[in-house]
C-alpha cells in the first residue's frame, strides 16, 4: 500500500519534528504537504471503495488531545492555528482538499470551529450527508457542533434556523 501518511508509518522521532514544524510554521507545513496529502486522501478512499484495504489510514478515532502525534492531527492543528489570523489562507488551503471525503469534511469543520468568520464555507457544507458523521469515533457530531457554535454569530436568522433543524432531526441512537 505504501501510504506515506499512515499513522503507523510515522516513527516517534518523525512525529516530534512534525509537531515542531506545525507549531512554529503551520503555513509552511501546510503549503508543503497539503497537495500530496489531498492526493493520499483520494487514493485511500479509492482503495477502501475497491476493498483493496479494509479501513482508512486516516482515522478519526481520537481528538488531538488523545492522539496528538499522527499526521492527520498535524494537518488539523496547522489549519486550526492559521484560521484565526488568516481565514482567507485557511479557505485557500481547504480548497486543496477533495470535495467528497469525510476526512476533508472533518478538517473543514475543525478549521471553521477556529474562526466563525468562515461561516460562508460552513453554510456550503450543510447539505453534506456526512455532516454529522465527520467527527471523532464515538462523538461524530462534535466537529459539526463546534463549527456551528463558532459560526452562529456570523449567520443570518435563516441559516441559524437551518442549523437548528439539522440538530433537531439528528437521531444517532435510532
PDB file of C-alpha atoms in Angstrom:
ATOM      1  CA  UNK A   1       0.000   0.000   0.000  1.00  0.00           C
ATOM      2  CA  UNK A   2       2.922   2.359   0.745  1.00  0.00           C
ATOM      3  CA  UNK A   3       0.644   5.033   2.262  1.00  0.00           C
ATOM      4  CA  UNK A   4       3.088   7.761   3.337  1.00  0.00           C
ATOM      5  CA  UNK A   5       0.646   9.474   5.704  1.00  0.00           C
ATOM      6  CA  UNK A   6      -0.441   6.377   7.579  1.00  0.00           C
ATOM      7  CA  UNK A   7      -0.206   6.771  11.375  1.00  0.00           C
ATOM      8  CA  UNK A   8       1.654   3.503  11.901  1.00  0.00           C
ATOM      9  CA  UNK A   9       4.387   4.524   9.475  1.00  0.00           C
ATOM     10  CA  UNK A  10       5.457   7.546  11.490  1.00  0.00           C
ATOM     11  CA  UNK A  11       8.225   6.920  13.966  1.00  0.00           C
ATOM     12  CA  UNK A  12       8.282   8.703  17.294  1.00  0.00           C
ATOM     13  CA  UNK A  13      11.140  10.962  16.209  1.00  0.00           C
ATOM     14  CA  UNK A  14       9.313  11.862  12.976  1.00  0.00           C
ATOM     15  CA  UNK A  15       6.190  12.725  14.935  1.00  0.00           C
ATOM     16  CA  UNK A  16       8.140  15.018  17.255  1.00  0.00           C
ATOM     17  CA  UNK A  17       9.654  17.020  14.407  1.00  0.00           C
ATOM     18  CA  UNK A  18       6.390  17.243  12.510  1.00  0.00           C
ATOM     19  CA  UNK A  19       4.761  18.700  15.616  1.00  0.00           C
ATOM     20  CA  UNK A  20       7.636  21.168  15.980  1.00  0.00           C
ATOM     21  CA  UNK A  21       7.255  22.324  12.372  1.00  0.00           C
ATOM     22  CA  UNK A  22       3.481  22.675  12.720  1.00  0.00           C
ATOM     23  CA  UNK A  23       3.752  24.635  15.958  1.00  0.00           C
ATOM     24  CA  UNK A  24       6.401  27.033  14.619  1.00  0.00           C
ATOM     25  CA  UNK A  25       5.454  27.328  10.926  1.00  0.00           C
ATOM     26  CA  UNK A  26       1.957  25.972  10.261  1.00  0.00           C
ATOM     27  CA  UNK A  27       1.637  27.852   6.974  1.00  0.00           C
ATOM     28  CA  UNK A  28       4.889  26.476   5.545  1.00  0.00           C
ATOM     29  CA  UNK A  29       3.975  22.982   6.727  1.00  0.00           C
ATOM     30  CA  UNK A  30       0.505  23.061   5.146  1.00  0.00           C
ATOM     31  CA  UNK A  31       1.565  24.653   1.868  1.00  0.00           C
ATOM     32  CA  UNK A  32       4.226  21.955   1.575  1.00  0.00           C
ATOM     33  CA  UNK A  33       2.168  18.894   2.442  1.00  0.00           C
ATOM     34  CA  UNK A  34      -1.478  19.576   1.580  1.00  0.00           C
ATOM     35  CA  UNK A  35      -1.292  18.870  -2.183  1.00  0.00           C
ATOM     36  CA  UNK A  36       0.236  15.428  -1.565  1.00  0.00           C
ATOM     37  CA  UNK A  37      -1.995  14.843   1.447  1.00  0.00           C
ATOM     38  CA  UNK A  38      -5.082  15.577  -0.687  1.00  0.00           C
ATOM     39  CA  UNK A  39      -3.940  13.008  -3.263  1.00  0.00           C
ATOM     40  CA  UNK A  40      -3.359  10.498  -0.458  1.00  0.00           C
ATOM     41  CA  UNK A  41      -6.931  11.043   0.819  1.00  0.00           C
ATOM     42  CA  UNK A  42      -8.278  10.378  -2.685  1.00  0.00           C
ATOM     43  CA  UNK A  43      -6.127   7.289  -3.079  1.00  0.00           C
ATOM     44  CA  UNK A  44      -7.087   5.971   0.336  1.00  0.00           C
ATOM     45  CA  UNK A  45     -10.802   6.449  -0.337  1.00  0.00           C
ATOM     46  CA  UNK A  46     -10.492   4.699  -3.699  1.00  0.00           C
ATOM     47  CA  UNK A  47      -8.754   1.712  -2.102  1.00  0.00           C
ATOM     48  CA  UNK A  48     -11.425   1.435   0.594  1.00  0.00           C
ATOM     49  CA  UNK A  49     -14.202   1.608  -2.029  1.00  0.00           C
ATOM     50  CA  UNK A  50     -12.461  -1.062  -4.133  1.00  0.00           C
ATOM     51  CA  UNK A  51     -11.944  -3.161  -0.996  1.00  0.00           C
ATOM     52  CA  UNK A  52      -8.198  -3.201  -1.632  1.00  0.00           C
ATOM     53  CA  UNK A  53      -7.912  -2.129   2.009  1.00  0.00           C
ATOM     54  CA  UNK A  54     -10.484  -2.622   4.750  1.00  0.00           C
ATOM     55  CA  UNK A  55     -10.213   0.636   6.648  1.00  0.00           C
ATOM     56  CA  UNK A  56      -8.892   4.101   6.017  1.00  0.00           C
ATOM     57  CA  UNK A  57      -5.388   5.081   7.057  1.00  0.00           C
ATOM     58  CA  UNK A  58      -6.898   8.396   8.182  1.00  0.00           C
ATOM     59  CA  UNK A  59      -8.524   7.509  11.434  1.00  0.00           C
ATOM     60  CA  UNK A  60     -10.734   9.985  13.237  1.00  0.00           C
ATOM     61  CA  UNK A  61     -10.605   7.773  16.310  1.00  0.00           C
ATOM     62  CA  UNK A  62      -9.226  10.353  18.694  1.00  0.00           C
ATOM     63  CA  UNK A  63      -9.044  14.060  19.202  1.00  0.00           C
ATOM     64  CA  UNK A  64      -5.740  15.901  19.208  1.00  0.00           C
ATOM     65  CA  UNK A  65      -5.689  15.616  22.995  1.00  0.00           C
ATOM     66  CA  UNK A  66      -5.905  11.828  22.829  1.00  0.00           C
ATOM     67  CA  UNK A  67      -3.609  11.223  19.868  1.00  0.00           C
ATOM     68  CA  UNK A  68      -1.572  14.369  19.262  1.00  0.00           C
ATOM     69  CA  UNK A  69       1.151  12.883  17.099  1.00  0.00           C
ATOM     70  CA  UNK A  70      -0.382  11.365  13.989  1.00  0.00           C
ATOM     71  CA  UNK A  71      -0.090  13.111  10.639  1.00  0.00           C
ATOM     72  CA  UNK A  72      -3.797  13.906  10.329  1.00  0.00           C
ATOM     73  CA  UNK A  73      -3.605  15.646  13.695  1.00  0.00           C
ATOM     74  CA  UNK A  74      -0.658  17.705  12.472  1.00  0.00           C
ATOM     75  CA  UNK A  75      -2.680  18.881   9.469  1.00  0.00           C
ATOM     76  CA  UNK A  76      -5.688  19.594  11.682  1.00  0.00           C
ATOM     77  CA  UNK A  77      -3.585  21.517  14.210  1.00  0.00           C
ATOM     78  CA  UNK A  78      -1.935  23.551  11.452  1.00  0.00           C
ATOM     79  CA  UNK A  79      -5.271  24.534   9.909  1.00  0.00           C
ATOM     80  CA  UNK A  80      -6.694  25.433  13.316  1.00  0.00           C
ATOM     81  CA  UNK A  81      -3.652  27.638  14.011  1.00  0.00           C
ATOM     82  CA  UNK A  82      -3.917  29.510  10.718  1.00  0.00           C
ATOM     83  CA  UNK A  83      -7.699  30.090  10.660  1.00  0.00           C
ATOM     84  CA  UNK A  84      -7.950  32.738  13.429  1.00  0.00           C
ATOM     85  CA  UNK A  85      -5.418  35.142  11.915  1.00  0.00           C
ATOM     86  CA  UNK A  86      -5.527  34.196   8.216  1.00  0.00           C
ATOM     87  CA  UNK A  87      -9.034  32.987   7.313  1.00  0.00           C
ATOM     88  CA  UNK A  88      -8.504  33.647   3.588  1.00  0.00           C
ATOM     89  CA  UNK A  89      -5.417  31.447   3.590  1.00  0.00           C
ATOM     90  CA  UNK A  90      -7.304  28.775   5.541  1.00  0.00           C
ATOM     91  CA  UNK A  91     -10.027  28.852   2.877  1.00  0.00           C
ATOM     92  CA  UNK A  92      -7.485  28.506   0.063  1.00  0.00           C
ATOM     93  CA  UNK A  93      -5.788  25.605   1.828  1.00  0.00           C
ATOM     94  CA  UNK A  94      -9.110  23.858   2.454  1.00  0.00           C
ATOM     95  CA  UNK A  95      -9.917  24.241  -1.245  1.00  0.00           C
ATOM     96  CA  UNK A  96      -6.998  21.893  -1.967  1.00  0.00           C
ATOM     97  CA  UNK A  97      -8.768  19.005  -0.225  1.00  0.00           C
ATOM     98  CA  UNK A  98     -11.057  16.561  -2.056  1.00  0.00           C
ATOM     99  CA  UNK A  99     -14.696  17.689  -2.031  1.00  0.00           C
ATOM    100  CA  UNK A 100     -16.403  14.391  -1.211  1.00  0.00           C
ATOM    101  CA  UNK A 101     -14.308  12.975   1.605  1.00  0.00           C
ATOM    102  CA  UNK A 102     -15.249  12.553   5.259  1.00  0.00           C
ATOM    103  CA  UNK A 103     -11.652  13.372   6.197  1.00  0.00           C
ATOM    104  CA  UNK A 104     -11.818  16.618   4.203  1.00  0.00           C
ATOM    105  CA  UNK A 105     -15.185  17.448   5.742  1.00  0.00           C
ATOM    106  CA  UNK A 106     -13.738  16.832   9.197  1.00  0.00           C
ATOM    107  CA  UNK A 107     -10.758  19.103   8.525  1.00  0.00           C
ATOM    108  CA  UNK A 108     -13.077  21.819   7.229  1.00  0.00           C
ATOM    109  CA  UNK A 109     -15.344  21.646  10.271  1.00  0.00           C
ATOM    110  CA  UNK A 110     -12.419  21.691  12.673  1.00  0.00           C
ATOM    111  CA  UNK A 111     -10.892  24.681  10.873  1.00  0.00           C
ATOM    112  CA  UNK A 112     -14.205  26.561  10.784  1.00  0.00           C
ATOM    113  CA  UNK A 113     -14.569  25.974  14.529  1.00  0.00           C
ATOM    114  CA  UNK A 114     -11.373  28.014  14.969  1.00  0.00           C
ATOM    115  CA  UNK A 115     -12.844  31.062  13.251  1.00  0.00           C
ATOM    116  CA  UNK A 116     -16.554  31.695  12.755  1.00  0.00           C
ATOM    117  CA  UNK A 117     -15.695  34.187  10.016  1.00  0.00           C
ATOM    118  CA  UNK A 118     -15.513  31.078   7.823  1.00  0.00           C
ATOM    119  CA  UNK A 119     -19.320  30.863   8.143  1.00  0.00           C
ATOM    120  CA  UNK A 120     -19.848  31.087   4.375  1.00  0.00           C
ATOM    121  CA  UNK A 121     -17.838  27.887   3.909  1.00  0.00           C
ATOM    122  CA  UNK A 122     -19.842  26.292   6.714  1.00  0.00           C
ATOM    123  CA  UNK A 123     -23.163  27.065   5.003  1.00  0.00           C
ATOM    124  CA  UNK A 124     -21.942  25.239   1.887  1.00  0.00           C
ATOM    125  CA  UNK A 125     -21.348  22.113   3.970  1.00  0.00           C
ATOM    126  CA  UNK A 126     -24.832  21.957   5.495  1.00  0.00           C
ATOM    127  CA  UNK A 127     -26.193  19.684   2.748  1.00  0.00           C
ATOM    128  CA  UNK A 128     -23.374  17.147   3.005  1.00  0.00           C
ATOM    129  CA  UNK A 129     -24.866  13.766   4.001  1.00  0.00           C
ATOM    130  CA  UNK A 130     -21.862  13.093   6.266  1.00  0.00           C
ATOM    131  CA  UNK A 131     -22.109  16.415   8.100  1.00  0.00           C
ATOM    132  CA  UNK A 132     -22.892  14.839  11.468  1.00  0.00           C
ATOM    133  CA  UNK A 133     -20.648  11.822  10.857  1.00  0.00           C
ATOM    134  CA  UNK A 134     -17.367  13.634  10.213  1.00  0.00           C
ATOM    135  CA  UNK A 135     -16.175  13.821  13.799  1.00  0.00           C
ATOM    136  CA  UNK A 136     -14.282  11.553  16.103  1.00  0.00           C
ATOM    137  CA  UNK A 137     -15.439   7.988  16.723  1.00  0.00           C
ATOM    138  CA  UNK A 138     -17.996   7.917  19.495  1.00  0.00           C
ATOM    139  CA  UNK A 139     -18.762  11.629  19.181  1.00  0.00           C
ATOM    140  CA  UNK A 140     -19.048  12.083  15.434  1.00  0.00           C
ATOM    141  CA  UNK A 141     -21.316  15.135  15.726  1.00  0.00           C
ATOM    142  CA  UNK A 142     -18.868  17.225  17.782  1.00  0.00           C
ATOM    143  CA  UNK A 143     -16.941  18.672  14.823  1.00  0.00           C
ATOM    144  CA  UNK A 144     -20.223  19.947  13.369  1.00  0.00           C
ATOM    145  CA  UNK A 145     -21.354  21.317  16.735  1.00  0.00           C
ATOM    146  CA  UNK A 146     -18.103  23.217  17.327  1.00  0.00           C
ATOM    147  CA  UNK A 147     -18.193  24.710  13.828  1.00  0.00           C
ATOM    148  CA  UNK A 148     -21.844  25.689  14.236  1.00  0.00           C
ATOM    149  CA  UNK A 149     -21.134  27.340  17.580  1.00  0.00           C
ATOM    150  CA  UNK A 150     -18.351  29.422  16.041  1.00  0.00           C
ATOM    151  CA  UNK A 151     -20.437  30.443  13.021  1.00  0.00           C
ATOM    152  CA  UNK A 152     -23.816  31.238  14.563  1.00  0.00           C
ATOM    153  CA  UNK A 153     -22.912  34.864  15.445  1.00  0.00           C
ATOM    154  CA  UNK A 154     -21.930  35.407  11.784  1.00  0.00           C
ATOM    155  CA  UNK A 155     -25.052  33.868  10.207  1.00  0.00           C
ATOM    156  CA  UNK A 156     -28.466  35.223   9.321  1.00  0.00           C
ATOM    157  CA  UNK A 157     -31.576  34.026  11.101  1.00  0.00           C
ATOM    158  CA  UNK A 158     -32.406  31.776   8.109  1.00  0.00           C
ATOM    159  CA  UNK A 159     -29.078  29.938   8.364  1.00  0.00           C
ATOM    160  CA  UNK A 160     -29.383  29.617  12.140  1.00  0.00           C
ATOM    161  CA  UNK A 161     -32.860  28.089  11.640  1.00  0.00           C
ATOM    162  CA  UNK A 162     -31.428  25.581   9.148  1.00  0.00           C
ATOM    163  CA  UNK A 163     -28.784  24.542  11.655  1.00  0.00           C
ATOM    164  CA  UNK A 164     -31.443  24.154  14.329  1.00  0.00           C
ATOM    165  CA  UNK A 165     -33.485  21.887  12.021  1.00  0.00           C
ATOM    166  CA  UNK A 166     -30.403  19.757  11.289  1.00  0.00           C
ATOM    167  CA  UNK A 167     -29.721  19.360  15.009  1.00  0.00           C
ATOM    168  CA  UNK A 168     -33.371  18.597  15.810  1.00  0.00           C
ATOM    169  CA  UNK A 169     -33.560  15.939  13.091  1.00  0.00           C
ATOM    170  CA  UNK A 170     -30.377  14.168  14.202  1.00  0.00           C
ATOM    171  CA  UNK A 171     -31.171  10.859  15.891  1.00  0.00           C
ATOM    172  CA  UNK A 172     -27.945   8.848  16.153  1.00  0.00           C
ATOM    173  CA  UNK A 173     -29.346   6.410  18.670  1.00  0.00           C
ATOM    174  CA  UNK A 174     -32.253   5.285  16.460  1.00  0.00           C
TER     175      UNK A 174
END
